[in-house]
XYZ file of N, CA and C in Angstrom:
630
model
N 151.129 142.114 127.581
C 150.991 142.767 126.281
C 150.086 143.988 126.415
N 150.576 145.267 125.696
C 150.089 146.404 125.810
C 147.839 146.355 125.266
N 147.473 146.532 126.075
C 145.974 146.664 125.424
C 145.640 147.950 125.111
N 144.536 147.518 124.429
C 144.318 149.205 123.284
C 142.484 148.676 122.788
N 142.285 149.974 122.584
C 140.871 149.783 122.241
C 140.533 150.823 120.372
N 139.439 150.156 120.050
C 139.180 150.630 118.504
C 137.606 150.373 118.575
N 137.094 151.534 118.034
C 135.813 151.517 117.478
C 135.809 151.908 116.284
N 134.184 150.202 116.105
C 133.791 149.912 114.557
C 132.706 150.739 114.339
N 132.516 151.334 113.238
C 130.701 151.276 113.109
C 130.081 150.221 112.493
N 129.295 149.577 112.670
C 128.445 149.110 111.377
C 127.239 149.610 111.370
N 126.980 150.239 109.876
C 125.843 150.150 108.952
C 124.774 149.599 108.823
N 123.768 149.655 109.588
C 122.369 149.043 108.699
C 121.250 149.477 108.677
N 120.472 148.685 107.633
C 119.074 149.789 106.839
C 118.437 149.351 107.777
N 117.657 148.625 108.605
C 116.621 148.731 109.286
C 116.572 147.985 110.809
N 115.877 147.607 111.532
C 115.638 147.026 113.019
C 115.549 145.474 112.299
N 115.394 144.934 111.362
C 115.112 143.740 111.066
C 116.757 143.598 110.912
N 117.504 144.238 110.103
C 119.151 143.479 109.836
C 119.820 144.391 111.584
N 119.438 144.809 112.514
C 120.010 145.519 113.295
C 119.842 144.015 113.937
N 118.729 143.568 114.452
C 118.295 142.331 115.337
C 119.439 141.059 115.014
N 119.046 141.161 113.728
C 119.927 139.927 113.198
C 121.290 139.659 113.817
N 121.587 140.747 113.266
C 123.197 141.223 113.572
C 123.689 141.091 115.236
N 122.269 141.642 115.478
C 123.154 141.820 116.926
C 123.100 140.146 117.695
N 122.035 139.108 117.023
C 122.110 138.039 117.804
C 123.059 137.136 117.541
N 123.451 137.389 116.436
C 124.839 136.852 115.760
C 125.894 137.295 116.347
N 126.162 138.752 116.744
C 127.036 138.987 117.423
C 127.011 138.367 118.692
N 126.256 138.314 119.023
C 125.894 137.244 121.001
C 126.491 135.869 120.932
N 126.152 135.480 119.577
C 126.846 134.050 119.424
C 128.431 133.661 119.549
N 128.614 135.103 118.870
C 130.478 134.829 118.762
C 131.210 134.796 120.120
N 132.057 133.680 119.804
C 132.895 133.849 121.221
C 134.530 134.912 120.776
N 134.431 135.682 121.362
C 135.240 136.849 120.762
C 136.491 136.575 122.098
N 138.149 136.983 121.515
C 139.000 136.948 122.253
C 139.145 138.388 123.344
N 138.771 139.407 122.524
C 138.268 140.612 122.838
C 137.270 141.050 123.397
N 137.545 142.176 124.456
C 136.532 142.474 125.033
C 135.358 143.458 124.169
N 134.305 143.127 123.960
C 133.295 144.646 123.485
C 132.049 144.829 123.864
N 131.705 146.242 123.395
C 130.710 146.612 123.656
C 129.488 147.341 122.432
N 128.602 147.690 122.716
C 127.657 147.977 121.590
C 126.971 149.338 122.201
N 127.358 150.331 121.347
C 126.163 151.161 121.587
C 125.175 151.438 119.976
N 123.822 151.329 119.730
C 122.959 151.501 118.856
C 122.437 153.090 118.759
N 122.627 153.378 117.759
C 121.341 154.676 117.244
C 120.863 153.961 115.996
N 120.238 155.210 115.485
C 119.307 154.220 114.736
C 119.342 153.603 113.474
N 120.604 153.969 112.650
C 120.988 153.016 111.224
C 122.640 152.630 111.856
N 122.887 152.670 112.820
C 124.328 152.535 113.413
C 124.405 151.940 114.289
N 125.901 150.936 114.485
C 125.983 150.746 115.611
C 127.451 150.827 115.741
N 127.894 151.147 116.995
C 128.779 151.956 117.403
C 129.480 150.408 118.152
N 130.989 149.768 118.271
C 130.790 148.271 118.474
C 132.463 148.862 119.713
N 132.703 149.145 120.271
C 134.127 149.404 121.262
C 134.568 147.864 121.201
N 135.714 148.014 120.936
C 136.624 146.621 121.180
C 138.115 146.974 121.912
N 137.738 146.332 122.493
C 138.946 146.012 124.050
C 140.248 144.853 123.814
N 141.340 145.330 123.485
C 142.108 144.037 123.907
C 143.995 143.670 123.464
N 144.274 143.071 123.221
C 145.210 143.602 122.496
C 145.361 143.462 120.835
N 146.077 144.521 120.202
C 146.349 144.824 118.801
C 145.564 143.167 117.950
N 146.333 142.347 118.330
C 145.789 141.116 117.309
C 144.636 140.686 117.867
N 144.453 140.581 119.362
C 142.419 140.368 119.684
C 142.008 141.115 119.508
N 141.759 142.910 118.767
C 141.261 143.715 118.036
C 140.878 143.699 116.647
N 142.019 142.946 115.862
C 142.360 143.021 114.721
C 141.143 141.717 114.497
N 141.438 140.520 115.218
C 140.646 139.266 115.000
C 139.350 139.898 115.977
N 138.869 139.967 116.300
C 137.459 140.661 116.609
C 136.444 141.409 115.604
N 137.266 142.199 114.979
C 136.823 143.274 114.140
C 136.757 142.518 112.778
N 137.873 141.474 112.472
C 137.626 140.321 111.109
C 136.142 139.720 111.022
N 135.966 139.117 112.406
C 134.800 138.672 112.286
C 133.360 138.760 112.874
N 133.662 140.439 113.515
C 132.534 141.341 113.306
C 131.994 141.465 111.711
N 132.799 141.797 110.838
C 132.677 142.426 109.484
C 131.950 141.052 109.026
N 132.778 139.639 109.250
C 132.521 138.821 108.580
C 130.873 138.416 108.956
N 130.131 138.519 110.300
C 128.991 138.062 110.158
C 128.032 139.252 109.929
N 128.049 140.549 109.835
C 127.813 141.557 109.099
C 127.374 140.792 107.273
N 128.656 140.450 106.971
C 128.228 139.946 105.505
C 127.393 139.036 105.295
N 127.217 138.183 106.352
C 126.590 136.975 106.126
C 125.041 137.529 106.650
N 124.555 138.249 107.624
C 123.455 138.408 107.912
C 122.835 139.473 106.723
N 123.799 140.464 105.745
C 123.108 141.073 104.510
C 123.100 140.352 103.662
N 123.910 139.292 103.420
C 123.915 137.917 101.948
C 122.519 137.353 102.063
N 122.176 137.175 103.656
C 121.136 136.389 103.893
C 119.524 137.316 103.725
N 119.969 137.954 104.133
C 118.330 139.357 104.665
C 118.023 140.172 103.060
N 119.347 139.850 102.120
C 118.558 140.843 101.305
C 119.244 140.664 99.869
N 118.492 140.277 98.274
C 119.030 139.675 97.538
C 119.655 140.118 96.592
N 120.779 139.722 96.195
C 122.002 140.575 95.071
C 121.281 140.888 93.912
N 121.861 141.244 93.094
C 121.379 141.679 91.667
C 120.542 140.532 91.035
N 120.886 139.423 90.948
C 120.179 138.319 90.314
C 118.838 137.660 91.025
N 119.101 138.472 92.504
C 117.598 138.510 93.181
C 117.727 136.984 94.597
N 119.455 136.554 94.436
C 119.593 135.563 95.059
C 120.146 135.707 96.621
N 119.754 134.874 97.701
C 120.425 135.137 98.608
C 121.252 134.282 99.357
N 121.888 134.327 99.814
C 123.471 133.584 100.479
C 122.751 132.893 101.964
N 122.775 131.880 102.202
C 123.282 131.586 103.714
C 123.792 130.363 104.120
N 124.745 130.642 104.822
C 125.184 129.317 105.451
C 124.294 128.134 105.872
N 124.511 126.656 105.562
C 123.914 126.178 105.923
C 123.853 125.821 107.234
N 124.851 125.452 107.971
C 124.723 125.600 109.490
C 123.668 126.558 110.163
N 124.079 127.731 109.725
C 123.106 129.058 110.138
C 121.616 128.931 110.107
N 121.370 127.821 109.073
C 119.992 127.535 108.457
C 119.311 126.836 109.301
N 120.451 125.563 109.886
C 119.749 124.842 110.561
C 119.642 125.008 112.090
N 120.076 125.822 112.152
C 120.704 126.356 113.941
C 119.266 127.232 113.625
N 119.285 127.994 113.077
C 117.690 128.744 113.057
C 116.680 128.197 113.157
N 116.536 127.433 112.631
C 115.587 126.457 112.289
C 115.257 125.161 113.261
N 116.180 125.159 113.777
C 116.322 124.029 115.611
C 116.446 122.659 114.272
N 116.549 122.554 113.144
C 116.189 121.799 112.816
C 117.063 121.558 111.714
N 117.284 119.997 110.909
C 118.061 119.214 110.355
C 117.543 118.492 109.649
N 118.338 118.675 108.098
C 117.670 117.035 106.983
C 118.806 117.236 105.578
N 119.165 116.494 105.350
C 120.086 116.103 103.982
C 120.393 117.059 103.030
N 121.326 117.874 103.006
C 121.187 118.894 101.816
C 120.877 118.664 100.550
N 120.768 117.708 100.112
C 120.228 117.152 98.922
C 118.321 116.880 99.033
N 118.154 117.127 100.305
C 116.343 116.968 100.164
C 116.445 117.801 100.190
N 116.974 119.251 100.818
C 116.444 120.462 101.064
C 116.574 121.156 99.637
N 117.921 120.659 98.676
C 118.004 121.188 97.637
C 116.731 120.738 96.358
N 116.753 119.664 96.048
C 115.281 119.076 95.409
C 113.864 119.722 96.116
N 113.935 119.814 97.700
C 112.346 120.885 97.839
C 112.356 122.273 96.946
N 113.615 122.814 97.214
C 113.470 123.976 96.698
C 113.075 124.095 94.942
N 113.820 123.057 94.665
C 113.298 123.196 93.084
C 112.371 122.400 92.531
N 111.655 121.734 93.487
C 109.797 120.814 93.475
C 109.330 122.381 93.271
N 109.938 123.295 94.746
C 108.671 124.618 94.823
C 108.663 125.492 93.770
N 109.771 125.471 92.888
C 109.938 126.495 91.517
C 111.191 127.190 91.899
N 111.637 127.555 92.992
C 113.107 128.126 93.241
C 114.259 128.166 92.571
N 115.068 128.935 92.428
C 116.752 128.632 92.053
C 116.992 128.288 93.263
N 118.158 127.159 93.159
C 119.513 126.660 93.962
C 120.519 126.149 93.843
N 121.243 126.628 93.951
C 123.057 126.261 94.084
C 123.445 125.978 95.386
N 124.598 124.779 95.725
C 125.193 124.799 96.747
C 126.945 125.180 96.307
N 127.316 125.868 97.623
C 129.101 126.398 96.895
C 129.534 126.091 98.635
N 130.025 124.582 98.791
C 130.662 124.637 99.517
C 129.583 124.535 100.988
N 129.890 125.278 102.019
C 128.788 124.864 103.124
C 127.761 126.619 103.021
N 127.965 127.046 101.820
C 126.835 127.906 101.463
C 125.455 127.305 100.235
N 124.265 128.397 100.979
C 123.126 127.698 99.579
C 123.057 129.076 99.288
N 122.781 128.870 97.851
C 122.548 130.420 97.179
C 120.684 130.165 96.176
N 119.841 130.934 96.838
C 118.829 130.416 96.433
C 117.918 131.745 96.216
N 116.757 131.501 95.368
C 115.481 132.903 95.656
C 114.927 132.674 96.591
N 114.847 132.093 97.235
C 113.566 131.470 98.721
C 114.416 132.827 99.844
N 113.712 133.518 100.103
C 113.459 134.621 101.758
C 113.833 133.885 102.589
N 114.749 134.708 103.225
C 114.923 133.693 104.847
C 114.180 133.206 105.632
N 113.296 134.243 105.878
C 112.104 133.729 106.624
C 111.240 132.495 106.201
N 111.087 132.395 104.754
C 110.644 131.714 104.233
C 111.272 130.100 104.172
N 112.822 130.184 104.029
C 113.569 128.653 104.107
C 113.371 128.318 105.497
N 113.721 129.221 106.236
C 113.423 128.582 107.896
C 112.177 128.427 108.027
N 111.670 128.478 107.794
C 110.274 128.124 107.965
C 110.141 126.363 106.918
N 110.257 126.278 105.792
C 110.613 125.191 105.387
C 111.332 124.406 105.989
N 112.349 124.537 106.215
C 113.405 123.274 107.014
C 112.488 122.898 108.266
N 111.817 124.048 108.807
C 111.298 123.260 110.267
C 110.514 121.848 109.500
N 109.655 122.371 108.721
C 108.318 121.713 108.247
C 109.414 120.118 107.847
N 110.198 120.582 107.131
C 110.794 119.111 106.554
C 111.435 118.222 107.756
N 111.806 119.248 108.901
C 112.780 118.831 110.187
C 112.041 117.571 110.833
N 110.149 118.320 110.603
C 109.135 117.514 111.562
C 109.009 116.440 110.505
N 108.712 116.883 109.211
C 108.406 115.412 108.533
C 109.529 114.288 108.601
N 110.655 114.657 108.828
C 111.769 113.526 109.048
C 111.306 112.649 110.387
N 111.083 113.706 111.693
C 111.133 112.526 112.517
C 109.949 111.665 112.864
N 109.023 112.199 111.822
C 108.066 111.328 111.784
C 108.223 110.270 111.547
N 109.258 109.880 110.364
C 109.306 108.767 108.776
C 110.817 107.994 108.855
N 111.441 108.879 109.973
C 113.185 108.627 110.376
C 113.742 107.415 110.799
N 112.383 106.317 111.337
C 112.834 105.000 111.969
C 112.879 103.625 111.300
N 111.614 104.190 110.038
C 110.674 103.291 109.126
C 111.589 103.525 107.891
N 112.458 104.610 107.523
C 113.069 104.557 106.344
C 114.175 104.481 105.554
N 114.790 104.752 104.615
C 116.489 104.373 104.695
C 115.946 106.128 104.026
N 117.807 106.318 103.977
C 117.973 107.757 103.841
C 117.383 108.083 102.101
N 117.701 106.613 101.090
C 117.431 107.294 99.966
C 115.922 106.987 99.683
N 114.949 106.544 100.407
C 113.703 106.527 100.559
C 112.869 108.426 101.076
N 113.882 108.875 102.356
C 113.528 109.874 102.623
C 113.857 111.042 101.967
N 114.408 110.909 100.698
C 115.493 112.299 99.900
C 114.001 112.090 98.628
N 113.497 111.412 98.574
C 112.404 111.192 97.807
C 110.932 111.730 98.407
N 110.938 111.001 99.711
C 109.173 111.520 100.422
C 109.328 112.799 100.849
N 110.664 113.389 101.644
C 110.247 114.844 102.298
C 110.049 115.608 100.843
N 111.462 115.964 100.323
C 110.547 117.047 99.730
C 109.091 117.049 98.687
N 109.169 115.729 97.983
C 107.596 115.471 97.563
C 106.399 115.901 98.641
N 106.742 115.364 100.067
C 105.450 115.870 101.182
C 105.338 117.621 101.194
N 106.689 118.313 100.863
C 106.656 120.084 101.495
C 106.382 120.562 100.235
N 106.590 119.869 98.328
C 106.217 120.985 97.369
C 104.791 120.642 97.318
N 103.872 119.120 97.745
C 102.832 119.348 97.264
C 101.444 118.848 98.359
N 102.205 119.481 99.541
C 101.499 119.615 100.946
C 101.125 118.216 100.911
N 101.774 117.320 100.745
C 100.990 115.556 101.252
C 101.941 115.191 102.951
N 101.149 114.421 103.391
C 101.891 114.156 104.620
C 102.926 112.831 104.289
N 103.725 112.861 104.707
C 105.123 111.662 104.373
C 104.290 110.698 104.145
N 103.530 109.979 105.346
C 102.910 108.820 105.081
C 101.933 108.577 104.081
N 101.475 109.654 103.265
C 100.781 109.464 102.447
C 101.369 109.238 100.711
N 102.594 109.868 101.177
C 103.912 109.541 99.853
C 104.657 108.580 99.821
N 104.844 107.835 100.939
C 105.172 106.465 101.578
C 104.081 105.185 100.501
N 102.825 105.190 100.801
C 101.915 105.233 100.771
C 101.742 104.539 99.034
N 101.899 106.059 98.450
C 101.547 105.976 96.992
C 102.911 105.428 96.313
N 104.364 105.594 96.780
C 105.346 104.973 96.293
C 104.941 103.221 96.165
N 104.576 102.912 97.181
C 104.349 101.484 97.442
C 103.168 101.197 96.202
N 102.291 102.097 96.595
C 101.089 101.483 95.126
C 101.379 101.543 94.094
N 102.460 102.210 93.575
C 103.000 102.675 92.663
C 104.532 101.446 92.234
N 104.526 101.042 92.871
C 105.716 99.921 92.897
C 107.203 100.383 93.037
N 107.311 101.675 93.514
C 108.589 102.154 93.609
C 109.623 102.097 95.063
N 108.609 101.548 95.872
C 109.135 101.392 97.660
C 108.482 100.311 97.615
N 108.923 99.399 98.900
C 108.464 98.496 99.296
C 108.892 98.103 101.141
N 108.188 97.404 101.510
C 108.607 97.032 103.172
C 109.001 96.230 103.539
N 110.468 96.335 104.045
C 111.422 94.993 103.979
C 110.985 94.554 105.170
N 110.835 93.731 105.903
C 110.415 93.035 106.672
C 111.589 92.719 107.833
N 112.749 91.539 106.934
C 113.771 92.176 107.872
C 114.557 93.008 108.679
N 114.443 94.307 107.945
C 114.891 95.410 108.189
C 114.091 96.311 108.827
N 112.854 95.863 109.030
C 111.577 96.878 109.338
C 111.693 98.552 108.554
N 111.653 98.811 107.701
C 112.104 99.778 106.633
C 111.417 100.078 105.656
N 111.427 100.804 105.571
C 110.445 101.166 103.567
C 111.622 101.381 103.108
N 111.536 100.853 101.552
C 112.970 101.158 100.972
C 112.566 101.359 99.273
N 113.413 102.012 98.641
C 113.288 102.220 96.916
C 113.383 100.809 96.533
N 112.567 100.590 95.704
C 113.151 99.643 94.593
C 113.392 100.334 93.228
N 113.690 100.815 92.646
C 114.439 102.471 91.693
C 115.327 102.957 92.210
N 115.977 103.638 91.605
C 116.858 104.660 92.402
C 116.193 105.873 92.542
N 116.877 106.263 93.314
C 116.522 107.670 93.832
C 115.589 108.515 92.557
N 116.598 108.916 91.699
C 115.832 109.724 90.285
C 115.328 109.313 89.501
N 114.850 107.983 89.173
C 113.421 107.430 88.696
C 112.462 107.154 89.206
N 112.445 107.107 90.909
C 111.308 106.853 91.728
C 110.983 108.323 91.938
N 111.817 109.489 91.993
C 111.254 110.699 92.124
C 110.618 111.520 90.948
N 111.349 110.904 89.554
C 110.760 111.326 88.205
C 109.364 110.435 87.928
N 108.674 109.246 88.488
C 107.888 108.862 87.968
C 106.713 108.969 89.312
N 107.207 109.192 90.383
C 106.144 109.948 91.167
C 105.425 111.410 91.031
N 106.717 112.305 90.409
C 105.906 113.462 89.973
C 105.592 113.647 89.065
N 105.957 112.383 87.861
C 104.694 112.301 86.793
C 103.737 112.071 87.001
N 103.477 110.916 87.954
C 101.705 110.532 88.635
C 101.637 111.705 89.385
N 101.655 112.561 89.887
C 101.369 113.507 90.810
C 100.679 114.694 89.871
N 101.549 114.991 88.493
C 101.234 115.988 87.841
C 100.010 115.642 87.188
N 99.764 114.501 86.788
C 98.909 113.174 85.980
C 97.505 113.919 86.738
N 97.423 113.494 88.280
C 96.596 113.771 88.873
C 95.414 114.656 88.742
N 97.124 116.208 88.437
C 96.792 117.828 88.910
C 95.705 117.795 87.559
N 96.421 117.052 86.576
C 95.850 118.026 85.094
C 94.276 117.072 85.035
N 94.196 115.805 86.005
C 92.796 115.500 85.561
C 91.685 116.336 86.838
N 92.064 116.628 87.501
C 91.294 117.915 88.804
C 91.241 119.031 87.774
């Protein structure tokens, strides 16, 4: 099959979305051959190959282009896009999208999930940096707990800086966990959203008598 070559530009405002971009591009396994030359709001991208490994090269050049500006910088409503995979591959690190979604709105944040995207106000820098913190509090608490015990302690430990075991801890004094013995486990006795609604009533209880 006849090969042929096409150059892309892409666009960007600074060395922070240039970096991004380009390590994202390192990731892709492309059918096509390319290359990169940089100046300084540009990058100049040669693609090698034939007509349809051009065509599919250049799809999803563009496509992680979108995803590294969804992520680096926030739309009109001030929100930003990122994959969650992306999140946790950054982050070396992993925990329940449903804890990560409840941290964010313990910390005051907007969040939506659409699919395997989060659309949130939290800075990138800023969520990756969270997920690590929640990544470590999991494998601290990961052996001792059932999953709907831990969708309760992490993000309670990351909005109000307590260490797991100390939210472990107060659930139990509090009569909302307990330690099964058989199971070697801490586990709810509540469900999930009354052991988390009546812990951060005692929690708030606390704030307003300090």
């Amino acid at each position: 099959m006849a090969r042929a070559k096409k150059v892309v530009t892409i666009h960007v405002r600074d060395d922070r979305e240039k970096e991004e971009f380009m390590r994202e591009l390192q990731r892709l396994r492309l059918p096509a051959f390319i290359y990169v030359h940089g100046k300084l709001n540009d990058l100049k991208i040669n693609v090698q190959g034939t007509k349809e490994e051009i065509r599919e090269a250049i799809r999803r050049i563009r496509e992680i282009h979108n995803r590294v500006k969804a992520k680096l910088y926030p739309d009109k409503r001030g929100f930003y896009r990122y994959t969650i995979d992306d999140l946790f591959r950054e982050a070396g690190a992993s925990v329940s999208t449903p804890t990560l979604v409840k941290t964010l709105e313990l910390l005051g944040e907007t969040v939506e999930v659409r699919e395997s995207e989060l659309v949130t106000s939290m800075p990138w820098e800023e969520i990756v940096e969270l997920v690590r913190t929640l990544g470590e509090y999991l494998s601290e608490i990961s052996i001792q707990t059932t999953r709907q015990i831990r969708e309760v302690v992490l993000p309670v430990a990351a909005a109000y800086n307590m260490e797991p075991e100390e939210v472990i801890d107060l659930l139990v004094e509090l009569g909302l966990a307990e330690w099964k013995e058989d199971k070697f486990k801490y586990e709810l006795v509540k469900n999930k959203e009354q052991a988390l609604e009546t812990l951060i009533n005692h929690l708030k209880g606390e704030e307003n008598e300090d």
